């Protein structure tokens, strides 16, 4: 009977421990550090473990998983990885068609603009959609270029004042784009449950 008591005590101790789970994996070190900083600021215990090819995994207790996921979603972490012009224009075949080049160019423009707008204070995420019509040079009527910008902001950030600046940024980044052909839509996150 005496030999069973230490085993029972150990079993109860292990049952009370919170099992560890991976919250995010294969993150660049900067993103892993930003995620950890946000979690630690909120009082959620975490640590990082080296992953494959210079990446990191962020580990937390299973009981904190839901709270941590909701917190990081509100903060826009980990940040979305953007491909710049150099990555988007990397050729995969011997010869690219003009339409493939156009699509890659529009995607690269959109990603570069999204990255710039996402770095504005208060912005959680930004998406830019660029339309550059393939106009016939001999056509009488040409379709104009256009752009749409969707900005997701923190719940406590009012970004109404930056809309004209964002439109000017997009206008000046895309040749021939007119100011009135750019639409900007703002979405504000819901406040955290513990905030009144």
PDB file of C-alpha atoms in Angstrom:
ATOM      1  CA  UNK A   1       0.000   0.000   0.000  1.00  0.00           C
ATOM      2  CA  UNK A   2       2.848   2.421   0.846  1.00  0.00           C
ATOM      3  CA  UNK A   3       4.422   1.905  -2.598  1.00  0.00           C
ATOM      4  CA  UNK A   4       1.159   2.875  -4.334  1.00  0.00           C
ATOM      5  CA  UNK A   5       0.893   6.284  -2.615  1.00  0.00           C
ATOM      6  CA  UNK A   6       3.912   7.851  -4.387  1.00  0.00           C
ATOM      7  CA  UNK A   7       2.558   6.600  -7.720  1.00  0.00           C
ATOM      8  CA  UNK A   8      -0.875   8.097  -7.021  1.00  0.00           C
ATOM      9  CA  UNK A   9       0.698  11.395  -5.984  1.00  0.00           C
ATOM     10  CA  UNK A  10       2.756  11.508  -9.203  1.00  0.00           C
ATOM     11  CA  UNK A  11      -0.320  10.701 -11.320  1.00  0.00           C
ATOM     12  CA  UNK A  12      -2.320  13.512  -9.673  1.00  0.00           C
ATOM     13  CA  UNK A  13       0.566  15.931 -10.191  1.00  0.00           C
ATOM     14  CA  UNK A  14       0.797  15.059 -13.892  1.00  0.00           C
ATOM     15  CA  UNK A  15      -2.992  15.315 -14.307  1.00  0.00           C
ATOM     16  CA  UNK A  16      -2.883  18.873 -12.946  1.00  0.00           C
ATOM     17  CA  UNK A  17      -0.192  19.963 -15.415  1.00  0.00           C
ATOM     18  CA  UNK A  18      -1.276  21.813 -18.530  1.00  0.00           C
ATOM     19  CA  UNK A  19      -0.171  19.971 -21.646  1.00  0.00           C
ATOM     20  CA  UNK A  20       1.815  22.005 -24.128  1.00  0.00           C
ATOM     21  CA  UNK A  21       0.672  22.637 -27.692  1.00  0.00           C
ATOM     22  CA  UNK A  22       1.989  24.475 -30.741  1.00  0.00           C
ATOM     23  CA  UNK A  23       0.211  27.785 -31.271  1.00  0.00           C
ATOM     24  CA  UNK A  24       2.117  28.762 -34.455  1.00  0.00           C
ATOM     25  CA  UNK A  25       4.809  26.918 -36.369  1.00  0.00           C
ATOM     26  CA  UNK A  26       7.449  27.718 -38.991  1.00  0.00           C
ATOM     27  CA  UNK A  27       7.561  31.438 -38.179  1.00  0.00           C
ATOM     28  CA  UNK A  28      10.516  33.707 -38.960  1.00  0.00           C
ATOM     29  CA  UNK A  29      12.228  34.683 -35.700  1.00  0.00           C
ATOM     30  CA  UNK A  30      10.946  38.288 -35.767  1.00  0.00           C
ATOM     31  CA  UNK A  31       7.326  37.101 -36.121  1.00  0.00           C
ATOM     32  CA  UNK A  32       7.786  34.520 -33.341  1.00  0.00           C
ATOM     33  CA  UNK A  33       9.178  37.263 -31.082  1.00  0.00           C
ATOM     34  CA  UNK A  34       6.246  39.599 -31.851  1.00  0.00           C
ATOM     35  CA  UNK A  35       3.770  36.793 -31.088  1.00  0.00           C
ATOM     36  CA  UNK A  36       5.542  35.969 -27.829  1.00  0.00           C
ATOM     37  CA  UNK A  37       5.692  39.628 -26.777  1.00  0.00           C
ATOM     38  CA  UNK A  38       1.925  40.007 -27.283  1.00  0.00           C
ATOM     39  CA  UNK A  39       1.208  36.802 -25.340  1.00  0.00           C
ATOM     40  CA  UNK A  40       3.551  37.654 -22.471  1.00  0.00           C
ATOM     41  CA  UNK A  41       2.093  41.186 -22.227  1.00  0.00           C
ATOM     42  CA  UNK A  42      -1.334  39.560 -21.781  1.00  0.00           C
ATOM     43  CA  UNK A  43      -0.010  37.215 -19.081  1.00  0.00           C
ATOM     44  CA  UNK A  44      -0.049  34.081 -21.244  1.00  0.00           C
ATOM     45  CA  UNK A  45       2.997  31.878 -20.648  1.00  0.00           C
ATOM     46  CA  UNK A  46       4.786  30.795 -23.825  1.00  0.00           C
ATOM     47  CA  UNK A  47       8.173  29.959 -25.265  1.00  0.00           C
ATOM     48  CA  UNK A  48       9.667  29.282 -28.678  1.00  0.00           C
ATOM     49  CA  UNK A  49      11.295  26.154 -30.026  1.00  0.00           C
ATOM     50  CA  UNK A  50      13.546  25.999 -33.080  1.00  0.00           C
ATOM     51  CA  UNK A  51      11.842  24.577 -36.144  1.00  0.00           C
ATOM     52  CA  UNK A  52      13.080  23.654 -39.620  1.00  0.00           C
ATOM     53  CA  UNK A  53      15.214  25.945 -41.795  1.00  0.00           C
ATOM     54  CA  UNK A  54      15.669  28.890 -39.409  1.00  0.00           C
ATOM     55  CA  UNK A  55      12.030  28.997 -38.324  1.00  0.00           C
ATOM     56  CA  UNK A  56      10.486  28.958 -34.865  1.00  0.00           C
ATOM     57  CA  UNK A  57       7.453  27.347 -33.230  1.00  0.00           C
ATOM     58  CA  UNK A  58       5.575  29.181 -30.462  1.00  0.00           C
ATOM     59  CA  UNK A  59       4.429  26.839 -27.683  1.00  0.00           C
ATOM     60  CA  UNK A  60       1.743  27.493 -25.044  1.00  0.00           C
ATOM     61  CA  UNK A  61      -0.335  25.528 -22.561  1.00  0.00           C
ATOM     62  CA  UNK A  62      -3.463  23.920 -24.064  1.00  0.00           C
ATOM     63  CA  UNK A  63      -5.713  25.734 -21.592  1.00  0.00           C
ATOM     64  CA  UNK A  64      -4.534  29.104 -22.996  1.00  0.00           C
ATOM     65  CA  UNK A  65      -5.031  28.172 -26.661  1.00  0.00           C
ATOM     66  CA  UNK A  66      -8.414  29.857 -27.256  1.00  0.00           C
ATOM     67  CA  UNK A  67      -7.511  33.062 -25.421  1.00  0.00           C
ATOM     68  CA  UNK A  68      -4.142  33.269 -27.211  1.00  0.00           C
ATOM     69  CA  UNK A  69      -5.685  32.677 -30.640  1.00  0.00           C
ATOM     70  CA  UNK A  70      -8.322  35.378 -30.112  1.00  0.00           C
ATOM     71  CA  UNK A  71      -5.736  37.841 -28.788  1.00  0.00           C
ATOM     72  CA  UNK A  72      -3.384  37.328 -31.743  1.00  0.00           C
ATOM     73  CA  UNK A  73      -6.263  37.604 -34.235  1.00  0.00           C
ATOM     74  CA  UNK A  74      -7.199  41.018 -32.760  1.00  0.00           C
ATOM     75  CA  UNK A  75      -3.589  42.156 -33.010  1.00  0.00           C
ATOM     76  CA  UNK A  76      -3.077  40.832 -36.551  1.00  0.00           C
ATOM     77  CA  UNK A  77      -0.285  38.487 -35.493  1.00  0.00           C
ATOM     78  CA  UNK A  78       1.612  36.794 -36.903  1.00  0.00           C
ATOM     79  CA  UNK A  79       1.792  39.354 -39.664  1.00  0.00           C
ATOM     80  CA  UNK A  80       1.017  38.234 -43.179  1.00  0.00           C
ATOM     81  CA  UNK A  81       4.073  37.623 -45.361  1.00  0.00           C
ATOM     82  CA  UNK A  82       4.085  39.752 -48.500  1.00  0.00           C
ATOM     83  CA  UNK A  83       5.852  38.946 -51.731  1.00  0.00           C
ATOM     84  CA  UNK A  84       7.589  41.889 -53.321  1.00  0.00           C
ATOM     85  CA  UNK A  85       8.245  42.579 -56.969  1.00  0.00           C
ATOM     86  CA  UNK A  86      11.393  40.448 -57.029  1.00  0.00           C
ATOM     87  CA  UNK A  87       9.594  37.341 -55.727  1.00  0.00           C
ATOM     88  CA  UNK A  88       6.502  37.839 -57.892  1.00  0.00           C
ATOM     89  CA  UNK A  89       8.522  38.298 -61.063  1.00  0.00           C
ATOM     90  CA  UNK A  90      10.650  35.207 -60.550  1.00  0.00           C
ATOM     91  CA  UNK A  91      10.190  33.178 -63.716  1.00  0.00           C
ATOM     92  CA  UNK A  92       9.102  29.581 -63.433  1.00  0.00           C
ATOM     93  CA  UNK A  93       9.352  28.620 -67.093  1.00  0.00           C
ATOM     94  CA  UNK A  94      11.487  29.478 -70.091  1.00  0.00           C
ATOM     95  CA  UNK A  95       9.083  32.019 -71.608  1.00  0.00           C
ATOM     96  CA  UNK A  96       6.210  33.882 -69.950  1.00  0.00           C
ATOM     97  CA  UNK A  97       3.197  35.059 -71.918  1.00  0.00           C
ATOM     98  CA  UNK A  98       2.304  38.778 -71.835  1.00  0.00           C
ATOM     99  CA  UNK A  99      -0.832  37.995 -69.800  1.00  0.00           C
ATOM    100  CA  UNK A 100       1.250  36.061 -67.217  1.00  0.00           C
ATOM    101  CA  UNK A 101       3.634  39.018 -66.942  1.00  0.00           C
ATOM    102  CA  UNK A 102       0.687  41.417 -66.491  1.00  0.00           C
ATOM    103  CA  UNK A 103      -0.872  39.274 -63.771  1.00  0.00           C
ATOM    104  CA  UNK A 104       2.442  38.946 -61.923  1.00  0.00           C
ATOM    105  CA  UNK A 105       2.996  42.699 -62.213  1.00  0.00           C
ATOM    106  CA  UNK A 106      -0.484  43.501 -60.794  1.00  0.00           C
ATOM    107  CA  UNK A 107       0.052  41.013 -57.954  1.00  0.00           C
ATOM    108  CA  UNK A 108       3.449  42.507 -57.124  1.00  0.00           C
ATOM    109  CA  UNK A 109       2.004  46.038 -57.082  1.00  0.00           C
ATOM    110  CA  UNK A 110      -0.862  44.949 -54.859  1.00  0.00           C
ATOM    111  CA  UNK A 111       1.447  43.129 -52.409  1.00  0.00           C
ATOM    112  CA  UNK A 112       3.883  46.053 -52.157  1.00  0.00           C
ATOM    113  CA  UNK A 113       1.043  48.503 -51.499  1.00  0.00           C
ATOM    114  CA  UNK A 114      -0.571  46.118 -48.986  1.00  0.00           C
ATOM    115  CA  UNK A 115       2.714  45.848 -47.095  1.00  0.00           C
ATOM    116  CA  UNK A 116       3.138  49.635 -46.963  1.00  0.00           C
ATOM    117  CA  UNK A 117      -0.425  50.277 -45.774  1.00  0.00           C
ATOM    118  CA  UNK A 118      -0.188  47.440 -43.205  1.00  0.00           C
ATOM    119  CA  UNK A 119       2.753  49.237 -41.579  1.00  0.00           C
ATOM    120  CA  UNK A 120       0.612  52.288 -40.677  1.00  0.00           C
ATOM    121  CA  UNK A 121      -0.068  52.580 -36.947  1.00  0.00           C
ATOM    122  CA  UNK A 122      -3.491  51.163 -36.091  1.00  0.00           C
ATOM    123  CA  UNK A 123      -3.738  48.975 -39.203  1.00  0.00           C
ATOM    124  CA  UNK A 124      -4.030  45.257 -38.462  1.00  0.00           C
ATOM    125  CA  UNK A 125      -4.123  44.150 -42.104  1.00  0.00           C
ATOM    126  CA  UNK A 126      -4.567  45.685 -45.551  1.00  0.00           C
ATOM    127  CA  UNK A 127      -5.435  44.237 -48.939  1.00  0.00           C
ATOM    128  CA  UNK A 128      -5.071  46.068 -52.218  1.00  0.00           C
ATOM    129  CA  UNK A 129      -6.731  44.870 -55.419  1.00  0.00           C
ATOM    130  CA  UNK A 130      -5.431  46.415 -58.634  1.00  0.00           C
ATOM    131  CA  UNK A 131      -7.167  46.261 -62.013  1.00  0.00           C
ATOM    132  CA  UNK A 132      -5.082  47.235 -65.030  1.00  0.00           C
ATOM    133  CA  UNK A 133      -7.217  46.563 -68.119  1.00  0.00           C
ATOM    134  CA  UNK A 134      -5.524  45.063 -71.146  1.00  0.00           C
ATOM    135  CA  UNK A 135      -6.597  47.858 -73.497  1.00  0.00           C
ATOM    136  CA  UNK A 136      -6.145  47.588 -77.241  1.00  0.00           C
ATOM    137  CA  UNK A 137      -3.881  50.492 -78.282  1.00  0.00           C
ATOM    138  CA  UNK A 138      -6.073  51.044 -81.381  1.00  0.00           C
ATOM    139  CA  UNK A 139      -9.408  51.023 -79.531  1.00  0.00           C
ATOM    140  CA  UNK A 140     -11.366  54.283 -79.367  1.00  0.00           C
ATOM    141  CA  UNK A 141     -12.625  53.708 -75.847  1.00  0.00           C
ATOM    142  CA  UNK A 142     -10.159  52.588 -73.221  1.00  0.00           C
ATOM    143  CA  UNK A 143     -11.115  51.127 -69.865  1.00  0.00           C
ATOM    144  CA  UNK A 144      -9.570  52.997 -66.917  1.00  0.00           C
ATOM    145  CA  UNK A 145      -7.391  51.357 -64.285  1.00  0.00           C
ATOM    146  CA  UNK A 146      -8.859  51.037 -60.793  1.00  0.00           C
ATOM    147  CA  UNK A 147      -7.918  49.920 -57.306  1.00  0.00           C
ATOM    148  CA  UNK A 148      -9.763  48.830 -54.179  1.00  0.00           C
ATOM    149  CA  UNK A 149      -8.219  48.931 -50.710  1.00  0.00           C
ATOM    150  CA  UNK A 150      -9.636  47.086 -47.692  1.00  0.00           C
ATOM    151  CA  UNK A 151      -8.125  48.094 -44.349  1.00  0.00           C
ATOM    152  CA  UNK A 152      -8.762  46.242 -41.096  1.00  0.00           C
ATOM    153  CA  UNK A 153      -7.968  48.420 -38.090  1.00  0.00           C
ATOM    154  CA  UNK A 154      -7.630  47.832 -34.370  1.00  0.00           C
ATOM    155  CA  UNK A 155     -10.862  48.300 -32.418  1.00  0.00           C
ATOM    156  CA  UNK A 156      -9.466  51.427 -30.735  1.00  0.00           C
ATOM    157  CA  UNK A 157      -8.080  53.101 -33.896  1.00  0.00           C
ATOM    158  CA  UNK A 158     -10.054  55.604 -35.985  1.00  0.00           C
ATOM    159  CA  UNK A 159      -8.373  55.656 -39.396  1.00  0.00           C
ATOM    160  CA  UNK A 160     -10.900  57.831 -41.218  1.00  0.00           C
ATOM    161  CA  UNK A 161      -8.350  60.667 -41.525  1.00  0.00           C
ATOM    162  CA  UNK A 162      -5.819  58.511 -43.397  1.00  0.00           C
ATOM    163  CA  UNK A 163      -8.148  57.580 -46.297  1.00  0.00           C
ATOM    164  CA  UNK A 164      -7.104  60.526 -48.553  1.00  0.00           C
ATOM    165  CA  UNK A 165      -3.433  59.747 -47.880  1.00  0.00           C
ATOM    166  CA  UNK A 166      -3.938  56.069 -48.723  1.00  0.00           C
ATOM    167  CA  UNK A 167      -5.693  57.017 -51.964  1.00  0.00           C
ATOM    168  CA  UNK A 168      -2.806  59.345 -52.889  1.00  0.00           C
ATOM    169  CA  UNK A 169      -0.284  56.613 -52.094  1.00  0.00           C
ATOM    170  CA  UNK A 170      -2.071  54.138 -54.381  1.00  0.00           C
ATOM    171  CA  UNK A 171      -2.594  56.760 -57.108  1.00  0.00           C
ATOM    172  CA  UNK A 172       1.095  57.679 -57.176  1.00  0.00           C
ATOM    173  CA  UNK A 173       2.221  54.044 -57.154  1.00  0.00           C
ATOM    174  CA  UNK A 174       0.193  53.022 -60.216  1.00  0.00           C
ATOM    175  CA  UNK A 175       0.865  54.835 -63.457  1.00  0.00           C
ATOM    176  CA  UNK A 176      -2.214  56.443 -65.004  1.00  0.00           C
ATOM    177  CA  UNK A 177      -4.526  55.645 -62.089  1.00  0.00           C
ATOM    178  CA  UNK A 178      -7.002  58.422 -61.294  1.00  0.00           C
ATOM    179  CA  UNK A 179      -7.832  59.390 -57.698  1.00  0.00           C
ATOM    180  CA  UNK A 180     -11.586  58.892 -58.184  1.00  0.00           C
ATOM    181  CA  UNK A 181     -11.010  55.317 -59.410  1.00  0.00           C
ATOM    182  CA  UNK A 182      -9.670  54.248 -55.989  1.00  0.00           C
ATOM    183  CA  UNK A 183     -11.996  53.018 -53.251  1.00  0.00           C
ATOM    184  CA  UNK A 184     -10.933  52.551 -49.636  1.00  0.00           C
ATOM    185  CA  UNK A 185     -13.058  50.603 -47.162  1.00  0.00           C
ATOM    186  CA  UNK A 186     -12.286  50.538 -43.442  1.00  0.00           C
ATOM    187  CA  UNK A 187     -13.228  47.642 -41.156  1.00  0.00           C
ATOM    188  CA  UNK A 188     -12.745  48.024 -37.418  1.00  0.00           C
ATOM    189  CA  UNK A 189     -12.135  44.986 -35.176  1.00  0.00           C
ATOM    190  CA  UNK A 190     -14.581  44.253 -32.391  1.00  0.00           C
ATOM    191  CA  UNK A 191     -13.315  45.313 -28.955  1.00  0.00           C
ATOM    192  CA  UNK A 192     -11.982  42.575 -26.687  1.00  0.00           C
ATOM    193  CA  UNK A 193     -14.608  41.053 -24.363  1.00  0.00           C
ATOM    194  CA  UNK A 194     -12.936  42.476 -21.251  1.00  0.00           C
ATOM    195  CA  UNK A 195     -13.076  46.072 -22.569  1.00  0.00           C
ATOM    196  CA  UNK A 196     -16.127  48.230 -21.919  1.00  0.00           C
TER     197      UNK A 196
END
